[in-house]
PDB file of C-alpha atoms in Angstrom:
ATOM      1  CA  UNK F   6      11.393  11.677  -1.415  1.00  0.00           C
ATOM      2  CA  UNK F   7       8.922  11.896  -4.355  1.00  0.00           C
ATOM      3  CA  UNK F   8       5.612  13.797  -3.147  1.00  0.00           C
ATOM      4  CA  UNK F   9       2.328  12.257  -5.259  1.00  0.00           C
ATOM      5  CA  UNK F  10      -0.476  14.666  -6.154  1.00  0.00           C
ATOM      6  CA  UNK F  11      -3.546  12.934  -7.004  1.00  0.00           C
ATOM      7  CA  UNK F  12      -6.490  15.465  -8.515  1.00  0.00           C
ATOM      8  CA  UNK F  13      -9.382  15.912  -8.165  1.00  0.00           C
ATOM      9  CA  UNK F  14     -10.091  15.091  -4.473  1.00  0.00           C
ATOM     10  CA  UNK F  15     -13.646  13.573  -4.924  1.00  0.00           C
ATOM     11  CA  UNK F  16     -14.754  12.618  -8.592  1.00  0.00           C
ATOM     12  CA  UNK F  17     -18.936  12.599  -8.536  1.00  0.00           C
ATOM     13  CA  UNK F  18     -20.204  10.941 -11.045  1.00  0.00           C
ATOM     14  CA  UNK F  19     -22.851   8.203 -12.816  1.00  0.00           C
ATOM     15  CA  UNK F  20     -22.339   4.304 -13.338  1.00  0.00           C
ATOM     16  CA  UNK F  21     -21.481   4.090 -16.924  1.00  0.00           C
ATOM     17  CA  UNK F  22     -19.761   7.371 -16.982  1.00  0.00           C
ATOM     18  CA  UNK F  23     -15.807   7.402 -17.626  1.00  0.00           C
ATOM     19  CA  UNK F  24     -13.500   8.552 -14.735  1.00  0.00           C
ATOM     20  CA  UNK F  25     -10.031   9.920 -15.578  1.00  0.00           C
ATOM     21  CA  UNK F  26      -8.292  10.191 -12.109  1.00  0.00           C
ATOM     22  CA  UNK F  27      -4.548  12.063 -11.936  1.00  0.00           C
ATOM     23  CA  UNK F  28      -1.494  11.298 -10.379  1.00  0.00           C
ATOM     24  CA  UNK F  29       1.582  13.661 -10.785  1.00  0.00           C
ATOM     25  CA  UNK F  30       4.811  13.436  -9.560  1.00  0.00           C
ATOM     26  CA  UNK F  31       6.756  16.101  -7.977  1.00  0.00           C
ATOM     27  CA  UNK F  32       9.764  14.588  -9.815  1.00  0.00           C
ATOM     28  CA  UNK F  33      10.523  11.815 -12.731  1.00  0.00           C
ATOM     29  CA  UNK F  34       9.215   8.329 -11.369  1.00  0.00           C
ATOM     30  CA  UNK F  35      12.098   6.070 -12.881  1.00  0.00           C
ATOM     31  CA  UNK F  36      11.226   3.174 -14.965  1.00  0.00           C
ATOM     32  CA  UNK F  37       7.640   4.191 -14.664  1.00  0.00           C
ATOM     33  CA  UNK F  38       7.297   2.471 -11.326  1.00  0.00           C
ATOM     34  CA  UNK F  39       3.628   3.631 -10.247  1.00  0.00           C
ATOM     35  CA  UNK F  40       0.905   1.397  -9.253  1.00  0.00           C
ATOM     36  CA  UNK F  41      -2.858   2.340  -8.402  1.00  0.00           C
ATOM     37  CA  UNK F  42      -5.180   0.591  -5.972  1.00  0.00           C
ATOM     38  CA  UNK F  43      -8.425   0.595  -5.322  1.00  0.00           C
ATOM     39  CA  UNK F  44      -9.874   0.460  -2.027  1.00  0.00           C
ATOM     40  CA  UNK F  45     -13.747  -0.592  -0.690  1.00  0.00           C
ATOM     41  CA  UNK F  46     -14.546   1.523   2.716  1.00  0.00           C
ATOM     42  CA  UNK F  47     -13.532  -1.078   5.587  1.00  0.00           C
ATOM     43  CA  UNK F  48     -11.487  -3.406   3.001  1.00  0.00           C
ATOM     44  CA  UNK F  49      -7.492  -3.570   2.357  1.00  0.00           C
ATOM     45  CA  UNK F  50      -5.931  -2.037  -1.011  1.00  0.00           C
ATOM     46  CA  UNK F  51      -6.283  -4.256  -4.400  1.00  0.00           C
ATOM     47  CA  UNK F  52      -3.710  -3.855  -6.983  1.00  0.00           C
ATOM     48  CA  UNK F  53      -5.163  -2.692 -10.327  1.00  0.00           C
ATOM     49  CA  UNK F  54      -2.087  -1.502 -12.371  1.00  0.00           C
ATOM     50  CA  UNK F  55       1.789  -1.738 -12.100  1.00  0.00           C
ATOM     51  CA  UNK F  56       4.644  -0.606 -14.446  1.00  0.00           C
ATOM     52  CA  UNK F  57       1.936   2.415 -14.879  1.00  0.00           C
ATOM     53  CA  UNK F  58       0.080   0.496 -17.749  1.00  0.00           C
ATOM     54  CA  UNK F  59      -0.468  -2.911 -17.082  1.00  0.00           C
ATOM     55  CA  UNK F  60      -2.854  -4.808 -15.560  1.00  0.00           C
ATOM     56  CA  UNK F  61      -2.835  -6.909 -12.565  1.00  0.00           C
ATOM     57  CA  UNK F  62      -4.498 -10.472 -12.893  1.00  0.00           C
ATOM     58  CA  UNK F  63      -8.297 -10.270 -12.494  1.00  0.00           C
ATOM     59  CA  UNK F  64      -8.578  -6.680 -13.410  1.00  0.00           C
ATOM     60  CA  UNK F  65     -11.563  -5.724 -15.633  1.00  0.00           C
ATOM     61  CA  UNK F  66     -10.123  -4.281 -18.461  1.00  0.00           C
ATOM     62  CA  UNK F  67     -12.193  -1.219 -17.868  1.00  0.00           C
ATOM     63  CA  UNK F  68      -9.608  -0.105 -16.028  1.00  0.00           C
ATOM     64  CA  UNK F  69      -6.102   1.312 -17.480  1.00  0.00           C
ATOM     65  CA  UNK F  70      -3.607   3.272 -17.105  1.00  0.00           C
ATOM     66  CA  UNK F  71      -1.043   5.615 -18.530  1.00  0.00           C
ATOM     67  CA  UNK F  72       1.651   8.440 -18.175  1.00  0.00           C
ATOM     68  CA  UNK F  73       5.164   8.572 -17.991  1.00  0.00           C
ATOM     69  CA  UNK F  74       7.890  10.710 -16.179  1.00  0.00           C
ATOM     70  CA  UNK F  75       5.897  13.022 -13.752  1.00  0.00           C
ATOM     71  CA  UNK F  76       2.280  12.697 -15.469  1.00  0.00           C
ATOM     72  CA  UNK F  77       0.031   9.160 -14.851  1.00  0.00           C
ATOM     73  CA  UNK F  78      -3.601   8.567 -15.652  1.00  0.00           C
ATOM     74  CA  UNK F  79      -5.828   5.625 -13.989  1.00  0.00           C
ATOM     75  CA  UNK F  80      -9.100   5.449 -16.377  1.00  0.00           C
ATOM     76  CA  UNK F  81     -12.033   3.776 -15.736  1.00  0.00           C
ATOM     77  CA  UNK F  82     -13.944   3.480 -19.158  1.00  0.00           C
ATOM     78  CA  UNK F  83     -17.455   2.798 -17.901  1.00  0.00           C
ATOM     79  CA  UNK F  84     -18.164   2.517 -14.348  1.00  0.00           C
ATOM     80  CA  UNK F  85     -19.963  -0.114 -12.774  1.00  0.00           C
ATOM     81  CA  UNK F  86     -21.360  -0.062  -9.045  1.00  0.00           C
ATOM     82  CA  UNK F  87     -18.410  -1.981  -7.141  1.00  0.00           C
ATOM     83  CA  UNK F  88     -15.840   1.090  -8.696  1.00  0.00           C
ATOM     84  CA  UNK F  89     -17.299   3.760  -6.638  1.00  0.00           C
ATOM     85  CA  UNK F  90     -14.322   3.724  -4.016  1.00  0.00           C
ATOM     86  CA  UNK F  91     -11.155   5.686  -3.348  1.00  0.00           C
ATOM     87  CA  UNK F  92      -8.270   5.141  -5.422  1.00  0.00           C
ATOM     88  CA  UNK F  93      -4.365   5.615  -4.748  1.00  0.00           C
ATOM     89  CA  UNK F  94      -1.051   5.706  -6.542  1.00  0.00           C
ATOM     90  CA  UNK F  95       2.174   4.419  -5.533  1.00  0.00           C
ATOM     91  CA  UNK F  96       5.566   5.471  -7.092  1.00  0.00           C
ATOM     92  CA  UNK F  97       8.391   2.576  -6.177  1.00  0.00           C
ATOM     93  CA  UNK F  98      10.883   3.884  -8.724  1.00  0.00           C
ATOM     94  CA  UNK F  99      13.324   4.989  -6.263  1.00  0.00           C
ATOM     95  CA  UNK F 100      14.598   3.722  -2.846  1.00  0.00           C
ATOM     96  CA  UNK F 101      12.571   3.900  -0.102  1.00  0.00           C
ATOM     97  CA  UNK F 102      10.619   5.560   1.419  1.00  0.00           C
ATOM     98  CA  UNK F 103       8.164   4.486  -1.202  1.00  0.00           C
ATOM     99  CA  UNK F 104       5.089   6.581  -1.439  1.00  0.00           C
ATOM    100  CA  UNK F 105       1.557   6.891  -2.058  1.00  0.00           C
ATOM    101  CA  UNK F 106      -1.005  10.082  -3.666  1.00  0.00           C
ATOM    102  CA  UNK F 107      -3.215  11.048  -1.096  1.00  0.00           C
ATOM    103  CA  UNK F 108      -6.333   9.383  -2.814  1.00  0.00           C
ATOM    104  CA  UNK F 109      -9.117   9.951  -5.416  1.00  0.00           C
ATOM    105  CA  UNK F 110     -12.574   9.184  -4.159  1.00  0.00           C
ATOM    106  CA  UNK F 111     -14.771   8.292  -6.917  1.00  0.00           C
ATOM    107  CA  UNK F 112     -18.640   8.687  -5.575  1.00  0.00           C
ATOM    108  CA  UNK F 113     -21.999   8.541  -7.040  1.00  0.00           C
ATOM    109  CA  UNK F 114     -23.793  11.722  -8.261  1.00  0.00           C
TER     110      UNK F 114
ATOM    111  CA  UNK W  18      -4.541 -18.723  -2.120  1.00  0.00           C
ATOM    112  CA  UNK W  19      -2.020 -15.895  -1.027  1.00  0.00           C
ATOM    113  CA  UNK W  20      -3.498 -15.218   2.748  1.00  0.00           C
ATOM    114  CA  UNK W  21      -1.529 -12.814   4.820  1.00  0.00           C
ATOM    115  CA  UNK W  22      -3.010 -12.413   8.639  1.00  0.00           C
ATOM    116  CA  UNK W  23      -2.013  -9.884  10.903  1.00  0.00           C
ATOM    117  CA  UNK W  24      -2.462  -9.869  14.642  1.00  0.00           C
ATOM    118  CA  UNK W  25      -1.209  -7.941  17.950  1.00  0.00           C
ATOM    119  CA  UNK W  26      -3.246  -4.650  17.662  1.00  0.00           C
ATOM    120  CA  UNK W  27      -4.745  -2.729  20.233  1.00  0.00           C
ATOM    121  CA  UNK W  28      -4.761   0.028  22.657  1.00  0.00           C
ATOM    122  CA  UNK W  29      -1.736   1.133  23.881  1.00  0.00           C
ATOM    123  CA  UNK W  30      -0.548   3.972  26.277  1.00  0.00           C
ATOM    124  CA  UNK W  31       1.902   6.914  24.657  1.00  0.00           C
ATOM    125  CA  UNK W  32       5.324   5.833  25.261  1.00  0.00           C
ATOM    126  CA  UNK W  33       4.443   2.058  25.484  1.00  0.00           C
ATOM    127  CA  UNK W  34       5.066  -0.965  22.897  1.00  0.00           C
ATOM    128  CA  UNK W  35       3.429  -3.166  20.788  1.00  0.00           C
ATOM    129  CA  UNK W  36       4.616  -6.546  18.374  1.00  0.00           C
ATOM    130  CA  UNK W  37       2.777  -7.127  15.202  1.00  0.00           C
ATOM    131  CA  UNK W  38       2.707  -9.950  13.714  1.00  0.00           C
ATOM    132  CA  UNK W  39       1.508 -11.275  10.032  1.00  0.00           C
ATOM    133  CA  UNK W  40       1.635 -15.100   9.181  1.00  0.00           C
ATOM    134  CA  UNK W  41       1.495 -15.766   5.691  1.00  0.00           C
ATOM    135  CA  UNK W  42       0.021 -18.507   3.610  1.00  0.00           C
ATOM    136  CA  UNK W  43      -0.182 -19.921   0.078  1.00  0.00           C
ATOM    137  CA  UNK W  44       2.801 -18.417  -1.213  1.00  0.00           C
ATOM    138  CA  UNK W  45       7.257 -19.087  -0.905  1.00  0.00           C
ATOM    139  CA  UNK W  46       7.383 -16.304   2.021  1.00  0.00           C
ATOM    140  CA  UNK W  47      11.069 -16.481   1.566  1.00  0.00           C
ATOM    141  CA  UNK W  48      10.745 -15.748  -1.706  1.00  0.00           C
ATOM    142  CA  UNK W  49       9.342 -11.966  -1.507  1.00  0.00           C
ATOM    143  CA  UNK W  50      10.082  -8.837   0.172  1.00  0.00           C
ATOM    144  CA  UNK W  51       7.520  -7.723   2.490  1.00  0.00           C
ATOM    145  CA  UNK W  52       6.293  -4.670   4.184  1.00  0.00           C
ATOM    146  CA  UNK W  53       4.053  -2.630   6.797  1.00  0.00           C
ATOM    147  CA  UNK W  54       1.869   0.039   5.153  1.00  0.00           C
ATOM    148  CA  UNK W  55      -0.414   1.949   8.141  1.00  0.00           C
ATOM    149  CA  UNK W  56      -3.640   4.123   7.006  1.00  0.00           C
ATOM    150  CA  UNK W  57      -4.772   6.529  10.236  1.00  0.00           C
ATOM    151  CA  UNK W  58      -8.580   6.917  10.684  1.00  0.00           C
ATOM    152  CA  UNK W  59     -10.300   8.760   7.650  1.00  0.00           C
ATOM    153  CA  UNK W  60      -6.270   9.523   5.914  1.00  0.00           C
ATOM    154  CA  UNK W  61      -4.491   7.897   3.464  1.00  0.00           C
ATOM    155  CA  UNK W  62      -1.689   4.913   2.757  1.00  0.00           C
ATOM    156  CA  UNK W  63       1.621   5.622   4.646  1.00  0.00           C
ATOM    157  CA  UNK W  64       4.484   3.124   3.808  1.00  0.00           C
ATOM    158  CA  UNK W  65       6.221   2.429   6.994  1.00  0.00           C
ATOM    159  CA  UNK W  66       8.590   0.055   6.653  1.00  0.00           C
ATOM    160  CA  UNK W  67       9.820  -3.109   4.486  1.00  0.00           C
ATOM    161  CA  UNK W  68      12.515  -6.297   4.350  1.00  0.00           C
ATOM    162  CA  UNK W  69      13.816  -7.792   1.839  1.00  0.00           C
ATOM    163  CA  UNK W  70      13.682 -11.856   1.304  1.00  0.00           C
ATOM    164  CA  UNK W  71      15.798 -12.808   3.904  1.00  0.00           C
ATOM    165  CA  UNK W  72      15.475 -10.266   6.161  1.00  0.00           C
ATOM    166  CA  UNK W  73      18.910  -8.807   5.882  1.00  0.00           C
ATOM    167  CA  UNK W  74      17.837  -5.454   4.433  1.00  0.00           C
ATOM    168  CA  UNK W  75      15.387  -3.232   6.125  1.00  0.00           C
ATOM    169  CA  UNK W  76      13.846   0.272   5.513  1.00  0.00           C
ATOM    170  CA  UNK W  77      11.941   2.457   7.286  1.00  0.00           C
ATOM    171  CA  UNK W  78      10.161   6.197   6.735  1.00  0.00           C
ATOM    172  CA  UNK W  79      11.684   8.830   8.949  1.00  0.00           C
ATOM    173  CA  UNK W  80       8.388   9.126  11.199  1.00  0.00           C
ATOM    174  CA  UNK W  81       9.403   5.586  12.531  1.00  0.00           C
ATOM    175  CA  UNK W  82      13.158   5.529  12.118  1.00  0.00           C
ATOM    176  CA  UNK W  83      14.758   4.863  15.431  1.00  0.00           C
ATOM    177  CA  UNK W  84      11.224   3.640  16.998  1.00  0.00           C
ATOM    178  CA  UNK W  85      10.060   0.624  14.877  1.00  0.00           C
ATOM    179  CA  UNK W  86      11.912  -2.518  13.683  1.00  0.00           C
ATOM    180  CA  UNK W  87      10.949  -4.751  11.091  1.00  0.00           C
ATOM    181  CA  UNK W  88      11.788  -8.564  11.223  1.00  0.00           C
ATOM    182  CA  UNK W  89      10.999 -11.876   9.538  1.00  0.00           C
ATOM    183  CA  UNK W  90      11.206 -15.533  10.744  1.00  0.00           C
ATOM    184  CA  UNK W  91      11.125 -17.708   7.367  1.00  0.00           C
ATOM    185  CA  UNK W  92      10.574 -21.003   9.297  1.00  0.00           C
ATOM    186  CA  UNK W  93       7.419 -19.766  10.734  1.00  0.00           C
ATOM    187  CA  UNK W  94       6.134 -17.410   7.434  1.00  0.00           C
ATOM    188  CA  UNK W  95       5.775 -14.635   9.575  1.00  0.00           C
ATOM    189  CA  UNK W  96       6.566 -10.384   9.273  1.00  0.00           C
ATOM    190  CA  UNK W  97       6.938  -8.684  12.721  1.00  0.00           C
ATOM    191  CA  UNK W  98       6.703  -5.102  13.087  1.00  0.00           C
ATOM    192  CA  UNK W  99       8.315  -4.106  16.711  1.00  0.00           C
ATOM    193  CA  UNK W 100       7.056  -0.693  17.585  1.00  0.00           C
ATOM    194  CA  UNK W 101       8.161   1.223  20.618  1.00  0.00           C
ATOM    195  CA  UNK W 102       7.762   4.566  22.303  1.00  0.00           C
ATOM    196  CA  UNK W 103       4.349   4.750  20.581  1.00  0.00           C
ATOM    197  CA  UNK W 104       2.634   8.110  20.164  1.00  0.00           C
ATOM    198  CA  UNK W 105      -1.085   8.963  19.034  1.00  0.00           C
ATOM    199  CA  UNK W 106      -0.274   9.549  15.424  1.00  0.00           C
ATOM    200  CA  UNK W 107       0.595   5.983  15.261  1.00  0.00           C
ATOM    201  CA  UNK W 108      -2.660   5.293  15.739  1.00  0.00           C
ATOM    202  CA  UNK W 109      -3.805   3.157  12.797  1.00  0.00           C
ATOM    203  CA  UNK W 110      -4.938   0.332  10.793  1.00  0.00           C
ATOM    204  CA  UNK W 111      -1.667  -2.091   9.814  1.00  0.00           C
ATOM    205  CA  UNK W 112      -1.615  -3.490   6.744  1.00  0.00           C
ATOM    206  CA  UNK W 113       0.460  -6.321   5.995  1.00  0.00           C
ATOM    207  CA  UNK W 114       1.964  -6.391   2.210  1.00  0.00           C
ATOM    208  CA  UNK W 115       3.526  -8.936  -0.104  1.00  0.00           C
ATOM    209  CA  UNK W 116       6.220  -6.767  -2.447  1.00  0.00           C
ATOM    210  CA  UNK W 117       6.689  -7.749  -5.441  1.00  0.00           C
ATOM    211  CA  UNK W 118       9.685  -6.187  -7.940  1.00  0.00           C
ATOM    212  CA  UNK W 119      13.481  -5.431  -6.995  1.00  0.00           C
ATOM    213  CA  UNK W 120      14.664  -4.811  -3.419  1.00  0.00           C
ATOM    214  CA  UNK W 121      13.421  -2.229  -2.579  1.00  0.00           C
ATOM    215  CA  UNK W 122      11.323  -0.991  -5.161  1.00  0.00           C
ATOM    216  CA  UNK W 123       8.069  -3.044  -4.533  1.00  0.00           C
ATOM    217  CA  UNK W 124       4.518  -2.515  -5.261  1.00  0.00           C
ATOM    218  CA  UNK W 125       2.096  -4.613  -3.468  1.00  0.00           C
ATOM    219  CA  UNK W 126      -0.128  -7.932  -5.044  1.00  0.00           C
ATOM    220  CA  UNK W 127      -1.795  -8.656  -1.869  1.00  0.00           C
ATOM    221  CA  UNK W 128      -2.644  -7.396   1.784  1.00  0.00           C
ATOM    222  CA  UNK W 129      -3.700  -8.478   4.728  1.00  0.00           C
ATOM    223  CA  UNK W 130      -7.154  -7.228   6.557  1.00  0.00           C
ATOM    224  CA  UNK W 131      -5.141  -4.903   8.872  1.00  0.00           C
ATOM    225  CA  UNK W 132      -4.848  -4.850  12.578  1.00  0.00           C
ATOM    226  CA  UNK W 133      -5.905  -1.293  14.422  1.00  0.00           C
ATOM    227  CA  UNK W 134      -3.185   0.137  16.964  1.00  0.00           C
ATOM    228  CA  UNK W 135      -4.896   3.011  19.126  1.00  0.00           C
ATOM    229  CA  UNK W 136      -2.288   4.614  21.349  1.00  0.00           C
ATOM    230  CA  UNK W 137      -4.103   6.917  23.780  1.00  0.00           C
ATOM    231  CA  UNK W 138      -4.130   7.120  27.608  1.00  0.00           C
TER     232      UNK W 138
END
């Protein structure tokens, strides 16, 4: 089973600020399989990013991501009021059980 | 519009059963691999379990091996999620999810609201 470490635990900061929010791998996510969501207190997930870089439909392009191997990177480039929320990654490069990062939450200083 | 609905939550006693169910909308049901993804109060996403298309493949994570079971009725567009001898870390909010990418490596385009299971005497 691949184990996801998401860093830092709570990332405080301003609207307009950039947040850089980690996911590692405790082994090679094949493919690059590994998808982030975002999710509003009381709401389901929303997909942001698959195939680690690209886009889902409707995504601000604000948003990206990045990494390969072990090492991915959701970025938010300037954030706007409806990002403050907690953010997961999802590796679904190998069989199941397919997993999830514990969670970034992303709050306002 | 991709809708997915789930229903059948609720309290529970330790040891006792519950069906869920999810009916899904705007989208070729038989088309997609589905799957159960619980969050407990104030914790993060746990996949639980998934089908394939046509229901012939299922998966499970070893805390619900042997307990849950996973089903699909493509006439009706509707995921079940049988779970038995409950305990009270299954307590949760169910989320419904479509998969989308090669059995069984999904991610998930859209979810359902959830439906709360509390298992507690």
């Amino acid at each position: 089973e691949i184990v996801l470490t998401q860093s830092p635990g709570t990332l405080s900061l301003s609207p307009g600020e950039r947040a850089t929010l980690s996911c590692r791998a405790s082994q090679s996510v094949s493919s690059n399989y590994l998808a982030w969501y975002q999710q509003q207190p009381g709401q389901a997930p929303r997909l942001l990013v698959y195939g680690a870089a690209t886009r889902a439909t409707g995504v601000p392009d604000r948003f990206s991501g990045s990494g390969s191997g072990t090492d991915f990177t959701l970025t938010i480039s300037r954030l706007e009021p409806d990002d403050f929320a907690v953010y997961y990654c999802q590796q679904y490069g190998s069989s199941p059980p397919l997993t999830f990062g514990g969670g970034t939450k992303v709050d306002i200083k | 519009e991709v809708q997915l609905v789930e229903s059948g939550g609720g309290l529970v006693q330790p040891g006792g059963s519950l069906r869920l169910s999810c009916a899904a909308s705007g989208f070729t049901f038989n088309n997609f691999g589905m799957s159960w993804v619980r969050q407990a109060p104030g914790k993060g996403l746990e996949w639980v379990s998934g089908t394939g298309y046509n229901g012939a493949d299922t998966y499970y994570s070893d805390s619900v091996k042997g307990r849950f079971i996973i089903s699909r009725d493509n006439s009706k567009n509707t995921l079940y999620l049988q779970m038995n001898s409950l305990r009270a870390d299954d307590t949760a909010v169910y989320y419904c999810a479509k998969g989308v990418g090669i059995r069984p490596r999904w991610y998930f385009d859209f979810w359902g609201r959830g439906a709360l299971v509390i298992v507690s005497s």
